[in-house]
mmCIF file of C-alpha atoms in Angstrom:
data_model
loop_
_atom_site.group_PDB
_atom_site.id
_atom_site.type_symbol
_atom_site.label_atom_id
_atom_site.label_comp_id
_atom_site.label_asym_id
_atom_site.label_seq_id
_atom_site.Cartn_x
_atom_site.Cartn_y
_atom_site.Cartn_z
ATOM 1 C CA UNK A 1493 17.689 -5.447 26.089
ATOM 2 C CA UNK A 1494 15.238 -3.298 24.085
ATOM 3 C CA UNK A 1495 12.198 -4.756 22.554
ATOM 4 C CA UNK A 1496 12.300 -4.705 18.793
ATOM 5 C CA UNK A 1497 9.028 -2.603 17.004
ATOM 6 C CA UNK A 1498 9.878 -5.028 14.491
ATOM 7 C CA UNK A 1499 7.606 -8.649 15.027
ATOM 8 C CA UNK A 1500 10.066 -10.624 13.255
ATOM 9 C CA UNK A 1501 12.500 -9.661 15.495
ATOM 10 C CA UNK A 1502 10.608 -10.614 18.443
ATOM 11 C CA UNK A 1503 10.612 -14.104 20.510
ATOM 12 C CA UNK A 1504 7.084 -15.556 21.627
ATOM 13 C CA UNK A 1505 8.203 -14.513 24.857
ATOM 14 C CA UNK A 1506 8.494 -10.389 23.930
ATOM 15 C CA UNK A 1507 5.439 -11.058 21.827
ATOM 16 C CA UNK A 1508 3.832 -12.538 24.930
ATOM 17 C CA UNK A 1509 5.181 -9.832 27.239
ATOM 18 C CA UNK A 1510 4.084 -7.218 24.435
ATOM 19 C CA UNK A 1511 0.291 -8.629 24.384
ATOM 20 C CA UNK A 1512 -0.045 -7.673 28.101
ATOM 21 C CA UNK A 1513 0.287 -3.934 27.252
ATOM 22 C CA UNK A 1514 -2.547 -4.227 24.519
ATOM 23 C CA UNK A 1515 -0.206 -2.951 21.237
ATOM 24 C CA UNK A 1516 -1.247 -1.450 18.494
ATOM 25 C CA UNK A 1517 -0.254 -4.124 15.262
ATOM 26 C CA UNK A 1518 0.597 -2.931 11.660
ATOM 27 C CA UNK A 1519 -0.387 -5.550 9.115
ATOM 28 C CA UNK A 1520 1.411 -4.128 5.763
ATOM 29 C CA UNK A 1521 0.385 -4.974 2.659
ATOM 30 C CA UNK A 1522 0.846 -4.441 -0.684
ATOM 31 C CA UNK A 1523 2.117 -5.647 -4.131
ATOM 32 C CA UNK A 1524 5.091 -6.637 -7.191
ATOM 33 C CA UNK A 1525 3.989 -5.847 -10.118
ATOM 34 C CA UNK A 1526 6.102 -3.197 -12.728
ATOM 35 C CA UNK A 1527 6.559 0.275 -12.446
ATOM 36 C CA UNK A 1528 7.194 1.723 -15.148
ATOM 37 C CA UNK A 1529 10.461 0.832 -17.495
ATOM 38 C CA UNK A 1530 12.870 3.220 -14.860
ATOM 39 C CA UNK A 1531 11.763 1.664 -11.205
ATOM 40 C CA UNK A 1532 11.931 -1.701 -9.804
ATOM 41 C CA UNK A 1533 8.908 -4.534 -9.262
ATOM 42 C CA UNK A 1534 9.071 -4.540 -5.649
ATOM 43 C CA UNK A 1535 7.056 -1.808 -4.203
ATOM 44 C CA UNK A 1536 6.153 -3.940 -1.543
ATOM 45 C CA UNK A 1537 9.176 -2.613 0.090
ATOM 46 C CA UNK A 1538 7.937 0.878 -0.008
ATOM 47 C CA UNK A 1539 5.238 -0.068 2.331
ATOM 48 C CA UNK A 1540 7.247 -2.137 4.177
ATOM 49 C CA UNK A 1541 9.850 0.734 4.901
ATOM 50 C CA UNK A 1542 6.747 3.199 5.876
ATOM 51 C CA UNK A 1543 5.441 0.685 8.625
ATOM 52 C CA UNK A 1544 8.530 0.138 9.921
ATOM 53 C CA UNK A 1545 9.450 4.158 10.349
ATOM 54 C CA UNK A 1546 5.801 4.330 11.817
ATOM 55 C CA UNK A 1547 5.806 1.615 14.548
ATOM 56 C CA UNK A 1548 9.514 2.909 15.688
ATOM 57 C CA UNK A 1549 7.828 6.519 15.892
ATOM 58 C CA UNK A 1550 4.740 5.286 17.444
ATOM 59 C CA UNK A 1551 5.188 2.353 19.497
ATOM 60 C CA UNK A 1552 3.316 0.098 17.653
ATOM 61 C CA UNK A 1553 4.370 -3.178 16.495
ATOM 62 C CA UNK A 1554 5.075 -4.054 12.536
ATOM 63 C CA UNK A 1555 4.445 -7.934 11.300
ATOM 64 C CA UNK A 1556 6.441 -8.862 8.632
ATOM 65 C CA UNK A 1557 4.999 -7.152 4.918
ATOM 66 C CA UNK A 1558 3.031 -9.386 2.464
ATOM 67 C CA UNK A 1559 4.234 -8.728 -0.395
ATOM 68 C CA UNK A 1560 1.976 -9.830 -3.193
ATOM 69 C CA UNK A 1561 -1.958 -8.370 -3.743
ATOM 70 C CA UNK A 1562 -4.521 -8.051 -6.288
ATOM 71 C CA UNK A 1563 -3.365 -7.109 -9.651
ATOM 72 C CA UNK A 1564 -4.284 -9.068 -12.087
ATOM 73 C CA UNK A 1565 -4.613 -6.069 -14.844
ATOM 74 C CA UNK A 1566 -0.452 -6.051 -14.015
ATOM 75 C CA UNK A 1567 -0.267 -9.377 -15.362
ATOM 76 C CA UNK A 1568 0.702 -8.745 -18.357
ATOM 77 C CA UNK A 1569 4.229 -7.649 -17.458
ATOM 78 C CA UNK A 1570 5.977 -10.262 -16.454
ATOM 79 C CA UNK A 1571 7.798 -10.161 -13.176
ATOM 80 C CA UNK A 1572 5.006 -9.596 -11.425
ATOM 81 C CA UNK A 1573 3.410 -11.629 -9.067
ATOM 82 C CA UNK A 1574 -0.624 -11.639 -8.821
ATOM 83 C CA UNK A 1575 -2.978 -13.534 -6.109
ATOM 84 C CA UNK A 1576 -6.718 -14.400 -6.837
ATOM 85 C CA UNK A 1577 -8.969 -12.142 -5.044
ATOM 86 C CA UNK A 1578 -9.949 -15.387 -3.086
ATOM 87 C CA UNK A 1579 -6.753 -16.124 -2.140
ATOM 88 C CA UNK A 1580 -5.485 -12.809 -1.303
ATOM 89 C CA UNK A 1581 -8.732 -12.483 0.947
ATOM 90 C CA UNK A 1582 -8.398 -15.369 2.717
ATOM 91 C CA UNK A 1583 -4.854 -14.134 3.105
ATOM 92 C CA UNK A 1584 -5.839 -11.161 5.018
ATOM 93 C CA UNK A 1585 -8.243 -12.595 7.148
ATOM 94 C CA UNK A 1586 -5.837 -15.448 8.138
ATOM 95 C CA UNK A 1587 -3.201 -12.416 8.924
ATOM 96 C CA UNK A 1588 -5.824 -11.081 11.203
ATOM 97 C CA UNK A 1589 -7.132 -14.419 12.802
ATOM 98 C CA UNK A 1590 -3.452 -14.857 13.879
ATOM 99 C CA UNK A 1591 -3.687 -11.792 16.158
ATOM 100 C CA UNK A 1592 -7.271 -12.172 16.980
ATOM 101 C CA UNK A 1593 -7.304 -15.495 18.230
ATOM 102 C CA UNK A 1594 -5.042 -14.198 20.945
ATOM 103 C CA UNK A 1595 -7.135 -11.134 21.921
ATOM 104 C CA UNK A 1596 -4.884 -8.717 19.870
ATOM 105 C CA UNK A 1597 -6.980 -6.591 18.284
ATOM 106 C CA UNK A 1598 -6.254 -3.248 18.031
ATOM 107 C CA UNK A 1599 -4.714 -4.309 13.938
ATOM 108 C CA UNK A 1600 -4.370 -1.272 11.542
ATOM 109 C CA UNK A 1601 -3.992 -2.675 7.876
ATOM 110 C CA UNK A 1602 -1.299 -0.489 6.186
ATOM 111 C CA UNK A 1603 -2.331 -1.211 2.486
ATOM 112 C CA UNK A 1604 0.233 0.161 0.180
ATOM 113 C CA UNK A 1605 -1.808 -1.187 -3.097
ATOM 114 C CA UNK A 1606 -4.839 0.867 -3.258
ATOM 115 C CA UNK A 1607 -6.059 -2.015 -5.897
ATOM 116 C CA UNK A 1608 -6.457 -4.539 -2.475
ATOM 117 C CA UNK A 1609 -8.845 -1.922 -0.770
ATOM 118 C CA UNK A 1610 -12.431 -3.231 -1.812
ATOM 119 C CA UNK A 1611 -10.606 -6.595 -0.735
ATOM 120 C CA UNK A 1612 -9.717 -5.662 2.353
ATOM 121 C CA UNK A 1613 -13.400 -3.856 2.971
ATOM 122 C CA UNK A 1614 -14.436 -7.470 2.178
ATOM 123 C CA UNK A 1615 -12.696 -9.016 4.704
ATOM 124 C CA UNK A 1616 -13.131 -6.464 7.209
ATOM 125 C CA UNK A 1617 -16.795 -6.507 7.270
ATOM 126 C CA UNK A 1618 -16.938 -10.316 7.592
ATOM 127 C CA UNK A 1619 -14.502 -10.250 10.734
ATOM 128 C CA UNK A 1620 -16.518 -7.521 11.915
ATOM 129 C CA UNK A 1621 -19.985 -10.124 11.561
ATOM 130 C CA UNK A 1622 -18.188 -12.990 12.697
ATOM 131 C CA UNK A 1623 -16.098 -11.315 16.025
ATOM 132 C CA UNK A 1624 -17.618 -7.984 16.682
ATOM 133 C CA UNK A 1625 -14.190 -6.281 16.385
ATOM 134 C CA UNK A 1626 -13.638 -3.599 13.866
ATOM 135 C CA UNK A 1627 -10.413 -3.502 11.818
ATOM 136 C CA UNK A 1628 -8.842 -0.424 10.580
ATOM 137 C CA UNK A 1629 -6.862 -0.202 6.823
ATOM 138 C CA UNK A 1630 -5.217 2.560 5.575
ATOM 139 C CA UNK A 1631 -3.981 2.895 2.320
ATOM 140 C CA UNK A 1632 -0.914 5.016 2.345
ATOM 141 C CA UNK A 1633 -0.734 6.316 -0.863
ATOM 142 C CA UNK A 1634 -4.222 7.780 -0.988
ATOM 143 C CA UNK A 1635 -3.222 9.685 2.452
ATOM 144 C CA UNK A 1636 -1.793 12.728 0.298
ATOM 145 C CA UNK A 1637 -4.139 15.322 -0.279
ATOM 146 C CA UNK A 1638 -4.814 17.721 -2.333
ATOM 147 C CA UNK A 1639 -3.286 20.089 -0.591
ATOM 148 C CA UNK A 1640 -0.433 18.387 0.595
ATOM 149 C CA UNK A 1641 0.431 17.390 -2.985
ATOM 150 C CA UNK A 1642 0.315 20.654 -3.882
ATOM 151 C CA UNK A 1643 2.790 21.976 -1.532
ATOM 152 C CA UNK A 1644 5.410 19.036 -2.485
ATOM 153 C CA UNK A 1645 4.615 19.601 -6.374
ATOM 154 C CA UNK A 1646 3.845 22.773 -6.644
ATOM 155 C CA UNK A 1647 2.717 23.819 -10.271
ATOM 156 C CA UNK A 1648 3.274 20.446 -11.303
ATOM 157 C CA UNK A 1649 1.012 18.411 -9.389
ATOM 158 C CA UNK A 1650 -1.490 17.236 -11.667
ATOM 159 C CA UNK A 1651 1.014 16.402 -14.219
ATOM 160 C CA UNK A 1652 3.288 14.784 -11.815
ATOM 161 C CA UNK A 1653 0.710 11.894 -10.143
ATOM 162 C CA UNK A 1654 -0.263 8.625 -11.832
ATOM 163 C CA UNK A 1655 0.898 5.297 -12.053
ATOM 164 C CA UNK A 1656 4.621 5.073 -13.229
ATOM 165 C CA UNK A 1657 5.198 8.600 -11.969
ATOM 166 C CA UNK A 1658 4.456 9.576 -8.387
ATOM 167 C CA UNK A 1659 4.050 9.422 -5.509
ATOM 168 C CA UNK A 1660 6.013 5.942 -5.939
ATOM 169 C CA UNK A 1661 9.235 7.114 -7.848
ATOM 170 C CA UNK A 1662 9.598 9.710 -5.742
ATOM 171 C CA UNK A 1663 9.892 7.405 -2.440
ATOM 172 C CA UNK A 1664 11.704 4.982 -4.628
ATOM 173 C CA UNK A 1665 14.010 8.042 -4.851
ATOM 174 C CA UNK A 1666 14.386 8.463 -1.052
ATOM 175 C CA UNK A 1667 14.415 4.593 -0.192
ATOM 176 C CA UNK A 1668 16.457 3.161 -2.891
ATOM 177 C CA UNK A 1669 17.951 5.822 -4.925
ATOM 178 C CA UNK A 1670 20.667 3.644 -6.921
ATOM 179 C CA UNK A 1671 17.254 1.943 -8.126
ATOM 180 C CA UNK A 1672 15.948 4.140 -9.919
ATOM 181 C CA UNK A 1673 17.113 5.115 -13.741
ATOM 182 C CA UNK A 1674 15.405 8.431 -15.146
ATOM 183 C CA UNK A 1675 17.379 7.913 -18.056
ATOM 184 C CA UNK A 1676 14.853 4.758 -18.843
ATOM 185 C CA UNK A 1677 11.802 6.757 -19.417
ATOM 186 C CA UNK A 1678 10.050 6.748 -23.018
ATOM 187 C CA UNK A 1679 6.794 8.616 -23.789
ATOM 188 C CA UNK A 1680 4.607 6.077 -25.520
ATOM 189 C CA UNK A 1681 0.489 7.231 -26.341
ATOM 190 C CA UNK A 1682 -2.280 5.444 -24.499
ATOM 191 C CA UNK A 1683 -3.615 2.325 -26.225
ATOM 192 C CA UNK A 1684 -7.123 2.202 -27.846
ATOM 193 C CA UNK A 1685 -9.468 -0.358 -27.312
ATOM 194 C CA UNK A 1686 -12.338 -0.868 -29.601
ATOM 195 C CA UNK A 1687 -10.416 2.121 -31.346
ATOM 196 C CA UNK A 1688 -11.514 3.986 -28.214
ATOM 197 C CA UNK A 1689 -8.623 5.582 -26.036
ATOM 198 C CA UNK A 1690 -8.011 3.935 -22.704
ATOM 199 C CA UNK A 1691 -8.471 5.305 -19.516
ATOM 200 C CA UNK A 1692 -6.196 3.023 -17.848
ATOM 201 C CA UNK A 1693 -6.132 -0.537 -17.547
ATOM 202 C CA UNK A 1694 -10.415 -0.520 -16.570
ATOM 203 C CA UNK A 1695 -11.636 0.948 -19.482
ATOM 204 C CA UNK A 1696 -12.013 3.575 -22.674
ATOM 205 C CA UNK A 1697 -12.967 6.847 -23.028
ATOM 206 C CA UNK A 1698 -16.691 7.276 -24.757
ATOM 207 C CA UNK A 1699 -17.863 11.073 -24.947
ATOM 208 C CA UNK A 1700 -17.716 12.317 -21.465
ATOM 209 C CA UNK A 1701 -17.817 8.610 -19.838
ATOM 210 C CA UNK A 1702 -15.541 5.618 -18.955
ATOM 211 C CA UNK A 1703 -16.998 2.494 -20.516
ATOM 212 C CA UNK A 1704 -15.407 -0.493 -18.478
ATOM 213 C CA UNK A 1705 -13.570 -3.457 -19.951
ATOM 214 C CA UNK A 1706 -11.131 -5.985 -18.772
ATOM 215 C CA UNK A 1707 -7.988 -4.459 -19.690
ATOM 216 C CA UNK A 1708 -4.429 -4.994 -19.114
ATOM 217 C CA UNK A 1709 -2.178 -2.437 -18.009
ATOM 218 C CA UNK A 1710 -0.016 -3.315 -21.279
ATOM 219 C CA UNK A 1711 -3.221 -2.322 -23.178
ATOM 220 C CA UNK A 1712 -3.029 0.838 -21.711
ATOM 221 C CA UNK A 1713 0.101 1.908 -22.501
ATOM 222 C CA UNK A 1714 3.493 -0.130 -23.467
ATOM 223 C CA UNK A 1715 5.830 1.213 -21.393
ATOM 224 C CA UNK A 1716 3.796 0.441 -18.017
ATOM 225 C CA UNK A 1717 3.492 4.412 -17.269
ATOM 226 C CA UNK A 1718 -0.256 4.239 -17.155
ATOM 227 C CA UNK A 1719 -0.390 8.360 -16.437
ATOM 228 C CA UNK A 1720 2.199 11.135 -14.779
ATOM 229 C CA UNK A 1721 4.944 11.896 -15.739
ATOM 230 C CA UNK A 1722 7.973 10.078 -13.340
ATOM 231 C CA UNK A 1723 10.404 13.350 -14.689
ATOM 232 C CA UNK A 1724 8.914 15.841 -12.005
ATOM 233 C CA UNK A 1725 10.200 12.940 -9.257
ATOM 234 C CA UNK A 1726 12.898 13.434 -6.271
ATOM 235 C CA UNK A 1727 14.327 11.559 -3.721
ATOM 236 C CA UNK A 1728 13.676 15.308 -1.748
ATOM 237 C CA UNK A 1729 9.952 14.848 -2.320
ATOM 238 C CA UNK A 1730 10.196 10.997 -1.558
ATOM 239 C CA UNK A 1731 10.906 12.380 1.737
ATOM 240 C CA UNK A 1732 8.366 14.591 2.353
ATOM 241 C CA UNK A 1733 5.972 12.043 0.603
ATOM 242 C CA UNK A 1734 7.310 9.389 3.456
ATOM 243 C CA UNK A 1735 7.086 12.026 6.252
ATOM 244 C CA UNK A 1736 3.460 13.091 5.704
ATOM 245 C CA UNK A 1737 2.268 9.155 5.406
ATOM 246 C CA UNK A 1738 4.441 8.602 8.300
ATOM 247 C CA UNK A 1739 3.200 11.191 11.131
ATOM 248 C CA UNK A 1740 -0.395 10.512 9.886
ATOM 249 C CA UNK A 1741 0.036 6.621 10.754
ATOM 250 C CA UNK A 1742 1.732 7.447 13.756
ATOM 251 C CA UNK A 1743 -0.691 9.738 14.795
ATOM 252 C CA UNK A 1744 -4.109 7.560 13.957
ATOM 253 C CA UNK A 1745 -1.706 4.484 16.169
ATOM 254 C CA UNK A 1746 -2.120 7.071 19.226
ATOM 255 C CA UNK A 1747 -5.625 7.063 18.687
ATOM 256 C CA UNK A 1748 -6.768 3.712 18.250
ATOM 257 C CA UNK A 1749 -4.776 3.197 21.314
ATOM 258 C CA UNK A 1750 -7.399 5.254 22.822
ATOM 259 C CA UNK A 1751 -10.560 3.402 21.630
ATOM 260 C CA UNK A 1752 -12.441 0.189 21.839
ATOM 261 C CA UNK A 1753 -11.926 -1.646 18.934
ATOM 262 C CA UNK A 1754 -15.012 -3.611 19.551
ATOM 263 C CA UNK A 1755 -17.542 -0.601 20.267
ATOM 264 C CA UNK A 1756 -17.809 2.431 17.998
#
């Protein structure tokens, strides 16, 4: 019988039997909180989807996804489910303590909410005090660049990125295409705060500077597209979305595989 990639899937005993070849682990998390009026809540399973398709290509094992994070500017909506930063960082380092306790320690963090990165640096840098091993976190979405999303979008990738728009409708597209309703889409202005115009839930626009406040993403704009614009989406660039973040995970598992997480 094979031996899952999948950790849930596993007995102690594979898991034990796994441990003696010194794995590679993908920790995935990443967040429910709205997409816009035309995609569903659960992009957690985005992320989840992406570390599965990475450990089968790489050899690496996948724990099961968390699926809630830091995003409490999301709160607003409801449907969506927000942890503390407290509580999602003692989440993270309790993930990790799991496999470090045991002497696995070759973790990559696949982060899939780039809001839980500073978090995650937080937690990180403590276990990195505390044990002397370093931890690795990736966050997926901020994998595409420039020039990558300029060969999936072509002319329309400025216009095409943003929250509510890609890259997440576009692998909603790919993963879960009956999901997804185009036809749901309304253009609604920005908000103003202070009768300044928001820049997104973390502030307004003042001459040529952001002046923070603690905004909602509801006060940024209605309709929970906070910029891009989700029409320029495809399940066909989904899939090369998933493929890029994919090949890069795989290929950064082969590495660590070939370092000492405890020396740099």
């Amino acid at each position: 019988m094979t031996r899952s990639h999948r950790l849930s899937e596993q007995s102690f005993l594979e898991f034990q039997e796994a441990m003696a070849e010194d794995p590679v682990v993908l920790l995935p998390f990443a967040s429910q909180e709205e997409q816009g009026p035309h995609a569903p809540m659960g992009d957690y399973r985005l992320t989840r989807n992406v570390a599965d398709l990475a450990a089968k290509r790489s050899g690496a094992i996948v724990a099961p996804t968390i699926p809630f994070g830091y995003a409490d500017f999301f709160g607003a909506f409801a449907g969506g489910i927000q942890l503390r930063t407290q509580t999602f960082k003692s989440l993270v380092e309790d993930v990790a303590t799991s496999f470090l306790d045991h002497g696995v320690n070759r973790l990559i963090i696949v982060n899939g909410h780039t809001t839980n990165s500073f978090l995650i640096d937080e937690v990180m840098r403590k276990l990195q005090r505390e044990r002397g091993v370093y931890l690795t976190s990736v966050d997926i979405w901020q994998c595409l660049d420039a020039a990558t999303w300029q060969k999936i979008h072509g002319p329309n990738a400025a216009a095409a990125r943003g929250h509510g728009a890609d890259p997440m409708t576009s692998v909603y597209m790919h993963f879960f295409p009956d999901q997804v309703n185009l036809d749901r889409v309304e253009k609604a202005p920005n908000g103003t705060a202070f009768g300044l115009p928001t820049r997104g839930p973390r502030g307004v626009g003042f001459g040529t500077g952001t002046i923070n406040m603690p905004l909602s993403a509801r006060d940024a704009n209605e309709t929970g597209i906070l910029s891009g614009d989700p029409s320029f989406s495809s399940a066909e660039k989904g899939a090369q979305i998933v493929e890029h973040i994919v090949a890069l995970l795989s290929d950064f598992v082969a590495h660590l595989k070939t370092q000492d997480p405890c020396q740099i």
